[in-house]
PDB file of C-alpha atoms and ligand atoms in Angstrom:
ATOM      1  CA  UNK U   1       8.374 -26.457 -38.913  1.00  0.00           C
ATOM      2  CA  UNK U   2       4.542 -26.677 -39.025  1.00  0.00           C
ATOM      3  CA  UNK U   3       4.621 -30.297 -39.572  1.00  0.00           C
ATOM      4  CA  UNK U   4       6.937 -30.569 -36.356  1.00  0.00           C
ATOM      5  CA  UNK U   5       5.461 -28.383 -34.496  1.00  0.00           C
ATOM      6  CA  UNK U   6       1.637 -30.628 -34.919  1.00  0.00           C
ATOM      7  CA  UNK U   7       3.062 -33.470 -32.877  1.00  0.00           C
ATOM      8  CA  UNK U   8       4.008 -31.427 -29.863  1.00  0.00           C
ATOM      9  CA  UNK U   9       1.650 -30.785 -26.983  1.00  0.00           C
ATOM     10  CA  UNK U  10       2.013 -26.882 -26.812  1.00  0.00           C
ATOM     11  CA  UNK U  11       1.288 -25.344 -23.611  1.00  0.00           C
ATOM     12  CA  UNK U  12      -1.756 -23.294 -23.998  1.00  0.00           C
ATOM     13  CA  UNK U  13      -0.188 -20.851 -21.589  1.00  0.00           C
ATOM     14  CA  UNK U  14       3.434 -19.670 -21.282  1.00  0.00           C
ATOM     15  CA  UNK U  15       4.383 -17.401 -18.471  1.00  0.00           C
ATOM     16  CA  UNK U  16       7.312 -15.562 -19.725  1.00  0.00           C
ATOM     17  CA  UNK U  17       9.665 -13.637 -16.592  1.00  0.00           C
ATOM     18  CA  UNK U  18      11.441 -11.281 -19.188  1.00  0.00           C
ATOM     19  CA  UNK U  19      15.201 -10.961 -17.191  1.00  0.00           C
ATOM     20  CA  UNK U  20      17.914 -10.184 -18.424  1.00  0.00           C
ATOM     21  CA  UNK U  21      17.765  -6.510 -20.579  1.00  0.00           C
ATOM     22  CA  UNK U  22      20.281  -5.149 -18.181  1.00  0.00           C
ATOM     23  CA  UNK U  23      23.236  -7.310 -18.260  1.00  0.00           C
ATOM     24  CA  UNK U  24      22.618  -7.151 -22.349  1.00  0.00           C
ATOM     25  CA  UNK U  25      23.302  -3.896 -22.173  1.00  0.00           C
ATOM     26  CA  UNK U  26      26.518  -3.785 -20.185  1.00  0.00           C
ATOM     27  CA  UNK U  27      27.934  -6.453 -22.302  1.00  0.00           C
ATOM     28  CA  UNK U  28      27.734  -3.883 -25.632  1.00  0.00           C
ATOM     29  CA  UNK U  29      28.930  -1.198 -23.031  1.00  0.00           C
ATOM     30  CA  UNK U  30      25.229   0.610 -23.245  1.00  0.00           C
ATOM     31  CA  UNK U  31      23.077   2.293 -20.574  1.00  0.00           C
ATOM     32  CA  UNK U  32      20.840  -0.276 -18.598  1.00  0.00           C
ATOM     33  CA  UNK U  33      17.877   1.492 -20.945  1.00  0.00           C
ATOM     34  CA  UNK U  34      19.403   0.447 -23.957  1.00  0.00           C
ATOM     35  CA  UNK U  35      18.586  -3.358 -22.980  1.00  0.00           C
ATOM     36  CA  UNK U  36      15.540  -2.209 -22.368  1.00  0.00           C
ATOM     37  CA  UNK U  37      14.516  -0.611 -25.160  1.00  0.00           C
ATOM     38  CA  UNK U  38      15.769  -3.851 -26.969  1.00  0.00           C
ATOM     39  CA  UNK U  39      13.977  -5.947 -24.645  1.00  0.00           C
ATOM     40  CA  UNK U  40      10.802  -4.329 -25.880  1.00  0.00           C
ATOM     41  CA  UNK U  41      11.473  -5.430 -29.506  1.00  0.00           C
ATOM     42  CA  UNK U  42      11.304  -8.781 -28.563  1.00  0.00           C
ATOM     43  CA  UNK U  43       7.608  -8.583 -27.165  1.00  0.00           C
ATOM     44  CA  UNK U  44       5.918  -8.413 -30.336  1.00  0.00           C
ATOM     45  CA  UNK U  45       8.059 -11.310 -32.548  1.00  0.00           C
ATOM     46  CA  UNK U  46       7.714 -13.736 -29.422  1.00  0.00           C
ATOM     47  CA  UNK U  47       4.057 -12.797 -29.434  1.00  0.00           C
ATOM     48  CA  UNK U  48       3.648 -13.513 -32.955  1.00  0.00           C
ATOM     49  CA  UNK U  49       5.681 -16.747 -32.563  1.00  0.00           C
ATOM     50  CA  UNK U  50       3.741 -17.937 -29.868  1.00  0.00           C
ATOM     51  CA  UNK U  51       0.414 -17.933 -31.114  1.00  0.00           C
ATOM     52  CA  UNK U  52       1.912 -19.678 -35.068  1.00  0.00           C
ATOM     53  CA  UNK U  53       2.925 -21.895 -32.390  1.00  0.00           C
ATOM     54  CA  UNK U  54      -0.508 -22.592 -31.376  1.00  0.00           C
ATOM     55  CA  UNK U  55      -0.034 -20.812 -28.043  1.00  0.00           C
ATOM     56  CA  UNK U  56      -3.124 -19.223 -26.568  1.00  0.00           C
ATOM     57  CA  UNK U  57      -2.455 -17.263 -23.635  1.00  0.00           C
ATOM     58  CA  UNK U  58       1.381 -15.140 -22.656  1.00  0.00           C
ATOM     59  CA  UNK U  59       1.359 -13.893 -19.589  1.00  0.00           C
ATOM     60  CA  UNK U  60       4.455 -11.372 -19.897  1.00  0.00           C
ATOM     61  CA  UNK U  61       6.073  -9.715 -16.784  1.00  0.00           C
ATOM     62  CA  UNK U  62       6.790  -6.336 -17.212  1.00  0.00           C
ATOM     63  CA  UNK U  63       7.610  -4.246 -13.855  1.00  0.00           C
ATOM     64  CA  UNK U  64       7.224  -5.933 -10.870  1.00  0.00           C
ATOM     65  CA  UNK U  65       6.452  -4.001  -7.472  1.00  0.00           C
ATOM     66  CA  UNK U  66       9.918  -4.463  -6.402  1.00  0.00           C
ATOM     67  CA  UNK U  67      11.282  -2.785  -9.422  1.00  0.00           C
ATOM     68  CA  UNK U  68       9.866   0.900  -8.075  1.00  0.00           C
ATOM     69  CA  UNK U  69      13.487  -0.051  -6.164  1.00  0.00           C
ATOM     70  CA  UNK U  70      15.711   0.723  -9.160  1.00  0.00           C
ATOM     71  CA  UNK U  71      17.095   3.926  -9.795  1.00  0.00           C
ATOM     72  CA  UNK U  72      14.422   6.605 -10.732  1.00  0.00           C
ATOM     73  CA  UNK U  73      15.887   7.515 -14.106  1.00  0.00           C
ATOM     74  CA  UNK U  74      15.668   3.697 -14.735  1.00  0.00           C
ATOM     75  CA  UNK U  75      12.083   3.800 -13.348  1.00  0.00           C
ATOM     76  CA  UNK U  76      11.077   6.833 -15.418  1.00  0.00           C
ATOM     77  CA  UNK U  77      12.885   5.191 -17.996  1.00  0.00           C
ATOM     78  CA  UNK U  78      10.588   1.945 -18.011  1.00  0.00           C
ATOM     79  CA  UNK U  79       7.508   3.999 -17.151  1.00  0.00           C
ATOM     80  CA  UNK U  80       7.778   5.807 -20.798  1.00  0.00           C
ATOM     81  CA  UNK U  81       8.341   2.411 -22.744  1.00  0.00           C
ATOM     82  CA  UNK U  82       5.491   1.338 -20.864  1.00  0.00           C
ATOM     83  CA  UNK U  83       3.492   4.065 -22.118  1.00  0.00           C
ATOM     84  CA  UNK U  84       4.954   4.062 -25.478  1.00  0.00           C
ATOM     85  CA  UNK U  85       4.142   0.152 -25.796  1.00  0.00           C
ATOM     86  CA  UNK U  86       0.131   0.534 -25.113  1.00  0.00           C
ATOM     87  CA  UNK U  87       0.276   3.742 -27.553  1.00  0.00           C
ATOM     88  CA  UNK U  88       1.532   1.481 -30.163  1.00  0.00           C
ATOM     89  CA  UNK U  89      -0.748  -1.825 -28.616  1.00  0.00           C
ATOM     90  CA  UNK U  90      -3.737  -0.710 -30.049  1.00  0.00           C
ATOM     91  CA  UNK U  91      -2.735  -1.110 -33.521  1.00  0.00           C
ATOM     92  CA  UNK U  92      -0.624  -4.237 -32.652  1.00  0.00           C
ATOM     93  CA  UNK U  93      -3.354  -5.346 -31.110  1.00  0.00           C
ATOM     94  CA  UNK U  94      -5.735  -4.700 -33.750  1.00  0.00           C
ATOM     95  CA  UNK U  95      -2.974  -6.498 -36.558  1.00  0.00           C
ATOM     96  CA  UNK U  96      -2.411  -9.297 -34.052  1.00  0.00           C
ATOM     97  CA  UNK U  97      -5.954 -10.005 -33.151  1.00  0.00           C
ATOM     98  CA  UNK U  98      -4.843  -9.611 -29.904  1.00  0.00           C
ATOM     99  CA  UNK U  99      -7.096  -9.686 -26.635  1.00  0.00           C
ATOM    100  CA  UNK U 100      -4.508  -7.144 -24.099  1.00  0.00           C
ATOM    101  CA  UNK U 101      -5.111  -6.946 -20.476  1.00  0.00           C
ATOM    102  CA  UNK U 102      -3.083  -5.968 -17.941  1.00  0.00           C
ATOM    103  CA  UNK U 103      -2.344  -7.579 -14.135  1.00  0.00           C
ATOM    104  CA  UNK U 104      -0.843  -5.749 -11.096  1.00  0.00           C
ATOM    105  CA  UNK U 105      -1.981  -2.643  -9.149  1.00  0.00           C
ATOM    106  CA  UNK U 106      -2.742  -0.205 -11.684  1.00  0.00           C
ATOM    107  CA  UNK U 107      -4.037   2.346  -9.086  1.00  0.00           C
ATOM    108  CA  UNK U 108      -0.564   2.984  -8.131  1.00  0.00           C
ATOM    109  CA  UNK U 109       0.663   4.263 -12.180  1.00  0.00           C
ATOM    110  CA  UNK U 110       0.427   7.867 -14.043  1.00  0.00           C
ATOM    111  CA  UNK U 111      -3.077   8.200 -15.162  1.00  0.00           C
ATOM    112  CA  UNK U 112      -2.096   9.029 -18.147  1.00  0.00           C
ATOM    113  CA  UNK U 113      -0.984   4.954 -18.333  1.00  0.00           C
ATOM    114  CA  UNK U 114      -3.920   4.039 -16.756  1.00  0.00           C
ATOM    115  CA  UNK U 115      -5.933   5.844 -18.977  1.00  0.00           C
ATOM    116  CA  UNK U 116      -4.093   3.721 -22.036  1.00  0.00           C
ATOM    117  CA  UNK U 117      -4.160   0.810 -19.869  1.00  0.00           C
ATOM    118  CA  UNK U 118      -8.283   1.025 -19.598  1.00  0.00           C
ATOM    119  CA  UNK U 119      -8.293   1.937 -23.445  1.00  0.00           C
ATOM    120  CA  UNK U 120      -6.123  -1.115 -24.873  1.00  0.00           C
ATOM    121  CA  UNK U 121      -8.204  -3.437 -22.703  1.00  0.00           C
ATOM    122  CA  UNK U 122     -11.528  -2.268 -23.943  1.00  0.00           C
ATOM    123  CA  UNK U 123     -10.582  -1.935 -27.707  1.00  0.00           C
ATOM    124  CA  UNK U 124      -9.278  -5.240 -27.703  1.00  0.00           C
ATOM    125  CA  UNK U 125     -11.719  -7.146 -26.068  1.00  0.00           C
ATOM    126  CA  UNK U 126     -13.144  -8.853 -28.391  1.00  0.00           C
ATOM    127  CA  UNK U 127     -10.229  -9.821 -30.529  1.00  0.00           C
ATOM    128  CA  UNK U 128     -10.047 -13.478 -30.773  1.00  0.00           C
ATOM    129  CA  UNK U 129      -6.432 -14.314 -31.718  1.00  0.00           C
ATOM    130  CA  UNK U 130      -3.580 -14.562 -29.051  1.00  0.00           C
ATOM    131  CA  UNK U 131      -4.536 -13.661 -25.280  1.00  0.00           C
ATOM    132  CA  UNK U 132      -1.832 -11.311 -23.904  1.00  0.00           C
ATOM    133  CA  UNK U 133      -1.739 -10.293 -20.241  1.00  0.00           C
ATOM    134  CA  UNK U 134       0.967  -7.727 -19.780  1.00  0.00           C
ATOM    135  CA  UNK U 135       2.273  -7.582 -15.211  1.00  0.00           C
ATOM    136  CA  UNK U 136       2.828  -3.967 -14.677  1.00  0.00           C
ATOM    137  CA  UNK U 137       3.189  -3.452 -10.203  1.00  0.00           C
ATOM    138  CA  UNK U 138       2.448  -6.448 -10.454  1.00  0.00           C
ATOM    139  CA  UNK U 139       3.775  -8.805  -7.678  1.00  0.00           C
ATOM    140  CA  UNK U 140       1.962 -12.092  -6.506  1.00  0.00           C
ATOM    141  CA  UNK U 141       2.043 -11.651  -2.947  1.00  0.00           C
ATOM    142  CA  UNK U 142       0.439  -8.629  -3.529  1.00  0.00           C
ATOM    143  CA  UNK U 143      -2.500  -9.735  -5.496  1.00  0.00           C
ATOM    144  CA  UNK U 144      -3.071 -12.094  -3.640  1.00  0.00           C
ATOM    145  CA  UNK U 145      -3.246  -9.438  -0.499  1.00  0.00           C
ATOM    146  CA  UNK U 146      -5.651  -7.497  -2.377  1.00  0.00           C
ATOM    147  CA  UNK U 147      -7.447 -10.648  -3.012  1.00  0.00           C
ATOM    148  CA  UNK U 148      -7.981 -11.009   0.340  1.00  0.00           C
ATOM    149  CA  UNK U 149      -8.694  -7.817   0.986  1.00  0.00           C
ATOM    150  CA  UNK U 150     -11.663  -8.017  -2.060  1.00  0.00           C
ATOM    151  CA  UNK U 151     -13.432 -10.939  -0.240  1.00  0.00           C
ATOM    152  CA  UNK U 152     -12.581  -9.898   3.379  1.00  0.00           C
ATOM    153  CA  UNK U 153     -15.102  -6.931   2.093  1.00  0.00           C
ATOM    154  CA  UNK U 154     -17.506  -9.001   0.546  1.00  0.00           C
ATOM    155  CA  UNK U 155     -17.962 -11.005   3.760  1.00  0.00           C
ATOM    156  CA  UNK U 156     -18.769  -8.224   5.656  1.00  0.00           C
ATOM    157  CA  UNK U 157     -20.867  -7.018   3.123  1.00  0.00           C
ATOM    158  CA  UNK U 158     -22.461 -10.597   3.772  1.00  0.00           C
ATOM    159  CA  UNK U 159     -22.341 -11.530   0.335  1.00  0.00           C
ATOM    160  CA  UNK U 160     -19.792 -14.799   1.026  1.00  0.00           C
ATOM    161  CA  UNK U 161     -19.902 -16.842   3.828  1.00  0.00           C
ATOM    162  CA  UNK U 162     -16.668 -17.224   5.107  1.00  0.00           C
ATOM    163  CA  UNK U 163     -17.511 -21.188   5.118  1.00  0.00           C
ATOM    164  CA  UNK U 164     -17.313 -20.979   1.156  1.00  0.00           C
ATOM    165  CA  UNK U 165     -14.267 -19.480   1.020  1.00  0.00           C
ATOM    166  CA  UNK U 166     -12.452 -22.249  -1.409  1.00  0.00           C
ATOM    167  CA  UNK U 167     -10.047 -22.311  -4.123  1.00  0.00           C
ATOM    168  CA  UNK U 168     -12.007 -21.293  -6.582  1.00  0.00           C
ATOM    169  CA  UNK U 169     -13.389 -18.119  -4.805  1.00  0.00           C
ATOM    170  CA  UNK U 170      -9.839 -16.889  -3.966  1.00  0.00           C
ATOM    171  CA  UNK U 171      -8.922 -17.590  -8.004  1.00  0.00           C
ATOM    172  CA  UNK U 172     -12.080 -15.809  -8.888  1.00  0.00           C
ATOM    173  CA  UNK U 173     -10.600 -12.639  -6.962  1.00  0.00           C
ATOM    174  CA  UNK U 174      -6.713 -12.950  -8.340  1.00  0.00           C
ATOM    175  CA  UNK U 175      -6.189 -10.386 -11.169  1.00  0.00           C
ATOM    176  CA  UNK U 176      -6.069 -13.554 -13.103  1.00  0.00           C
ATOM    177  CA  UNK U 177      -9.616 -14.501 -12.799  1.00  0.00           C
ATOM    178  CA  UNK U 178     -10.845 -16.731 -15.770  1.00  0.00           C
ATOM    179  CA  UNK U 179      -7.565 -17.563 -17.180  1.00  0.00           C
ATOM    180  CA  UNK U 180      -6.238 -20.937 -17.286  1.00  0.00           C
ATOM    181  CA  UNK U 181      -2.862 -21.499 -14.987  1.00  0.00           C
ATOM    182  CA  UNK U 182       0.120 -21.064 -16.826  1.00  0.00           C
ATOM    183  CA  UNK U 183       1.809 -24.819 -18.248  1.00  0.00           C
ATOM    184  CA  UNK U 184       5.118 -23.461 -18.805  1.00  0.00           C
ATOM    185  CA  UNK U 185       7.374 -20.306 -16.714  1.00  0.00           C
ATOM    186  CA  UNK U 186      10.262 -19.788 -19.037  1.00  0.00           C
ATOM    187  CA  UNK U 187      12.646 -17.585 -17.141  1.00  0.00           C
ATOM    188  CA  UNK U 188      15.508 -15.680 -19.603  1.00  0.00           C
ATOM    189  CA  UNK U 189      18.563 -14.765 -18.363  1.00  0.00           C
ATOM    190  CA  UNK U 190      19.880 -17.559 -16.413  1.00  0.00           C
ATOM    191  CA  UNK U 191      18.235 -16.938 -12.731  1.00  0.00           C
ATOM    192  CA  UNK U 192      16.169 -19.267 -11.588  1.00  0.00           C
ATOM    193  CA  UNK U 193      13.732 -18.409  -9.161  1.00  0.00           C
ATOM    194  CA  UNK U 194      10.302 -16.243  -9.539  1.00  0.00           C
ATOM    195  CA  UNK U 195      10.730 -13.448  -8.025  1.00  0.00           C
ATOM    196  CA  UNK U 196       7.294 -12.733  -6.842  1.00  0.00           C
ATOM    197  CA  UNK U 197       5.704 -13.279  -9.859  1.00  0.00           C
ATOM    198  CA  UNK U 198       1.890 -15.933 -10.614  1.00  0.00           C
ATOM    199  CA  UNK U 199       3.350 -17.062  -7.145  1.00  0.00           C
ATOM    200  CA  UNK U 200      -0.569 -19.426  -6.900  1.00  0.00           C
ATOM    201  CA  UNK U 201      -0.753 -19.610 -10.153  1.00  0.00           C
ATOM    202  CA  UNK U 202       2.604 -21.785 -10.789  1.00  0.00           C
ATOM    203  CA  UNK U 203       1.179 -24.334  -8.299  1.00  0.00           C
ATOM    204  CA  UNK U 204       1.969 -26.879 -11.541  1.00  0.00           C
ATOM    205  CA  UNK U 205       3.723 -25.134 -14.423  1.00  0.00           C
ATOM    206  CA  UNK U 206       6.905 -26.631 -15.836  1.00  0.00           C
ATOM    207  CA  UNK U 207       9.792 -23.876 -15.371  1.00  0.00           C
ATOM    208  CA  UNK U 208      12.351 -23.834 -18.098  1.00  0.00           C
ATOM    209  CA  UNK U 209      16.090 -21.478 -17.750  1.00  0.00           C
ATOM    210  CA  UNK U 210      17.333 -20.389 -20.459  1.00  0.00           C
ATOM    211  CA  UNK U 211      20.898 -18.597 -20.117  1.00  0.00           C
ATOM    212  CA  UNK U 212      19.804 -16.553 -23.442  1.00  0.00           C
ATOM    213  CA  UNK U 213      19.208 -12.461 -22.314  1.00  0.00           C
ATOM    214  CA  UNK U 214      15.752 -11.283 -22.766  1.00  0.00           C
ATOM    215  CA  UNK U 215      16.495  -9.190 -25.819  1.00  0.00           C
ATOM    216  CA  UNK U 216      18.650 -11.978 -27.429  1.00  0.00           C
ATOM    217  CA  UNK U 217      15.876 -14.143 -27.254  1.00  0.00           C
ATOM    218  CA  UNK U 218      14.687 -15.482 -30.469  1.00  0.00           C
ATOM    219  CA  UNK U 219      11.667 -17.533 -31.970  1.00  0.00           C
ATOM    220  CA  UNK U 220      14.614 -20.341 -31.802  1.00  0.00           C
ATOM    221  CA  UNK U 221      14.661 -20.122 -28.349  1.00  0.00           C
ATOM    222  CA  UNK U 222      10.944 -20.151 -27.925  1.00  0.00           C
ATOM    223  CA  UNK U 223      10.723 -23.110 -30.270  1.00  0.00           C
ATOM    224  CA  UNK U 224      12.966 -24.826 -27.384  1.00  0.00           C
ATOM    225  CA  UNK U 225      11.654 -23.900 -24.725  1.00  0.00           C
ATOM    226  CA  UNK U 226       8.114 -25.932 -26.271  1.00  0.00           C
ATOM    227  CA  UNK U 227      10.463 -28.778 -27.019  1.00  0.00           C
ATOM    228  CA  UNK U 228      11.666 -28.788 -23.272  1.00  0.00           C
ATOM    229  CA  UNK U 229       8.184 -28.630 -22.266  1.00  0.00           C
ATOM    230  CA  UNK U 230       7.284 -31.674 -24.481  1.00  0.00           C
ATOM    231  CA  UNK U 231      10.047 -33.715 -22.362  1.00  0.00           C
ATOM    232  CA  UNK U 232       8.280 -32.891 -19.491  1.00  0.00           C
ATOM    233  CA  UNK U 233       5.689 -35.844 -17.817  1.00  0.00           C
ATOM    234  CA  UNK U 234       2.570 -34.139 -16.252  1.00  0.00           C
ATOM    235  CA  UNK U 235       1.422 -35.972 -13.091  1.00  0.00           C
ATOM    236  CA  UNK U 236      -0.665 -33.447 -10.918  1.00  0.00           C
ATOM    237  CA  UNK U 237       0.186 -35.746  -8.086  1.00  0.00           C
ATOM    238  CA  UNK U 238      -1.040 -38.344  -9.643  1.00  0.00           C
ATOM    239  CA  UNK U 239       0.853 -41.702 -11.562  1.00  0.00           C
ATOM    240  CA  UNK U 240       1.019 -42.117 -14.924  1.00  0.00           C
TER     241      UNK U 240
HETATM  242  C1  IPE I   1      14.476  -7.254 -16.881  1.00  0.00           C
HETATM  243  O1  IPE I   1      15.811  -6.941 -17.110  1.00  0.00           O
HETATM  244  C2  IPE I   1      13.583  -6.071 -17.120  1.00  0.00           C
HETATM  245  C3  IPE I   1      12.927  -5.541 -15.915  1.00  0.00           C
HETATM  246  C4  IPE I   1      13.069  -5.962 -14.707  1.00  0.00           C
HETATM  247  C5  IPE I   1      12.032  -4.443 -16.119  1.00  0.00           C
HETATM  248  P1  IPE I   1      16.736  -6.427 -15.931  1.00  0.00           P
HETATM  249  O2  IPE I   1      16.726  -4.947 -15.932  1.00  0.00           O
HETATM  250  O3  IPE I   1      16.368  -7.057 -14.658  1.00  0.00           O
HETATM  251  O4  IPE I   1      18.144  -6.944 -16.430  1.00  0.00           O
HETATM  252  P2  IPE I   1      19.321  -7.523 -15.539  1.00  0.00           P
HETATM  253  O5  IPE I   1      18.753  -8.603 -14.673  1.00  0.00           O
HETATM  254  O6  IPE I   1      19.867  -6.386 -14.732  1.00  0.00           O
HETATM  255  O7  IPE I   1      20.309  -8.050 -16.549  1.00  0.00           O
HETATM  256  C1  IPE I   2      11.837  -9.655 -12.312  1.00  0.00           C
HETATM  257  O1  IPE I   2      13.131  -9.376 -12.686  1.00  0.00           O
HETATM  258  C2  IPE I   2      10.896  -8.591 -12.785  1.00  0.00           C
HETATM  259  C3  IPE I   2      10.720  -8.468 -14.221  1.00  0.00           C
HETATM  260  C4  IPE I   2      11.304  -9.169 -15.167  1.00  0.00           C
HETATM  261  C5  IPE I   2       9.791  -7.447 -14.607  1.00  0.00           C
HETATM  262  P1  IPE I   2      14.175  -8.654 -11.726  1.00  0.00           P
HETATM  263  O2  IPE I   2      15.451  -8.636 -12.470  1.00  0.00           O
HETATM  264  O3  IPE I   2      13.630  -7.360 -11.266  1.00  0.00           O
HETATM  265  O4  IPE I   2      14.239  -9.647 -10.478  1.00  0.00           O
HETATM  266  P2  IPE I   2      15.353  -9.814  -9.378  1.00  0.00           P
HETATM  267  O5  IPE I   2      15.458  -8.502  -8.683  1.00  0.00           O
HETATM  268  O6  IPE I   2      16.627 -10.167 -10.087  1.00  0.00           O
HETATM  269  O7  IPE I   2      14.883 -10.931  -8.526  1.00  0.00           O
HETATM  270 MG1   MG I   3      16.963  -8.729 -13.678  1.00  0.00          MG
END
């Protein structure tokens, strides 16, 4: 696998829409949180996977600020395996070599999960191995709102001139400042759009739709989804 795996271009960031825990679930005749809960197994193997793989950055979205929409014992639900996942992130974290952050507005979460949020991020800062940024509220239109918002104060603080205002300044204010755009969106689940999330920064990835359900999905799958990419020719607008 190593061998194969050295003459593949492997994205060097894979933005991961993790769909699919529900209908997993219902097919075993469990409650919604069951899929969940199994969903969350699958974080840490495709993790591990990814980075063998020669992966460096998995952007993984995790609650999106449409989901506060669900059902509140569904929400709750979610909220505690959120909370139980950075609990146990330090230590993967620390096993992995893992660099965690997290994207999305965190103002709006218990402060008990902010509070773990703020610790996993500065205990794992500088870990060198896999780069793992973890949506939680997280939607795209939103950040880039707040974006906005973060520069709209800066110019009347007179420290931009609205003139400058480029590409670069509004990247420099998304919650994803200083990472590199993601190559490849795998979607699970068999839907295929993006449901609010990296809307800018998918400008250019490659999107790839599996049918497999999030916590079906295997280090076989991610394997594939790499080979997909590999069939994929680049342009950027350009020729080749
Ligand atoms: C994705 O699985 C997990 C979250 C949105 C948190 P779903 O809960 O959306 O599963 P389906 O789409 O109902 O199968
Ligand atoms: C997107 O999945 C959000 C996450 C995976 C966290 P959803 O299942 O919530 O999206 P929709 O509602 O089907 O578009
Ligand atoms: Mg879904």
């Amino acid at each position: 696998m190593a061998e194969e795996l050295s003459n593949k271009a492997v994205p060097k960031h894979i933005a991961i829409i993790m769909d699919g825990n529900g209908r997993w679930a219902k097919k075993r005749g469990l409650p919604r949180t069951a899929g969940h809960k199994a969903g969350g197994k699958t974080v840490e193997k495709i993790c591990e996977e990814a980075y063998r793989a020669g992966v460096e950055y998995v952007t993984l979205y995790a609650f999106s600020t449409e989901n506060w929409s669900r059902p509140k014992e569904e929400v709750d639900m979610l909220m505690d395996l959120l909370r139980n996942y950075l609990s146990d992130s330090l230590n993967n974290a620390k096993k992995n070599n893992m660099r965690v952050r997290v994207i999305g507005d965190r103002s709006k979460l218990d402060p008990d999960i902010i509070k773990k949020i703020e610790e996993t991020e500065e205990a794992s800062k500088d870990y060198t191995g896999l780069r793992l940024q973890i949506a939680i509220n997280y939607g795209g239109k939103d950040e880039i709102t707040r974006a906005m918002k973060k520069i709209a104060e800066e110019v009347r603080e007179g420290k931009i001139d609205p003139a400058d205002i480029d590409q670069d300044v509004i990247e420099a204010h998304l919650d994803t400042a200083g990472l590199p755009a993601p190559d490849l969106l795998i979607r699970t689940s068999g839907e295929q759009r993006l449901s609010n999330f990296l809307l800018w920064q998918t400008a250019y990835s490659e999107f790839y739709f599996p049918d497999t359900l999030w916590p079906d999905f295997s280090k076989k799958d991610l394997l594939e989804a790499i080979d997909y990419y590999n069939t994929r020719d680049r342009r950027y607008g350009g020729v080749r």
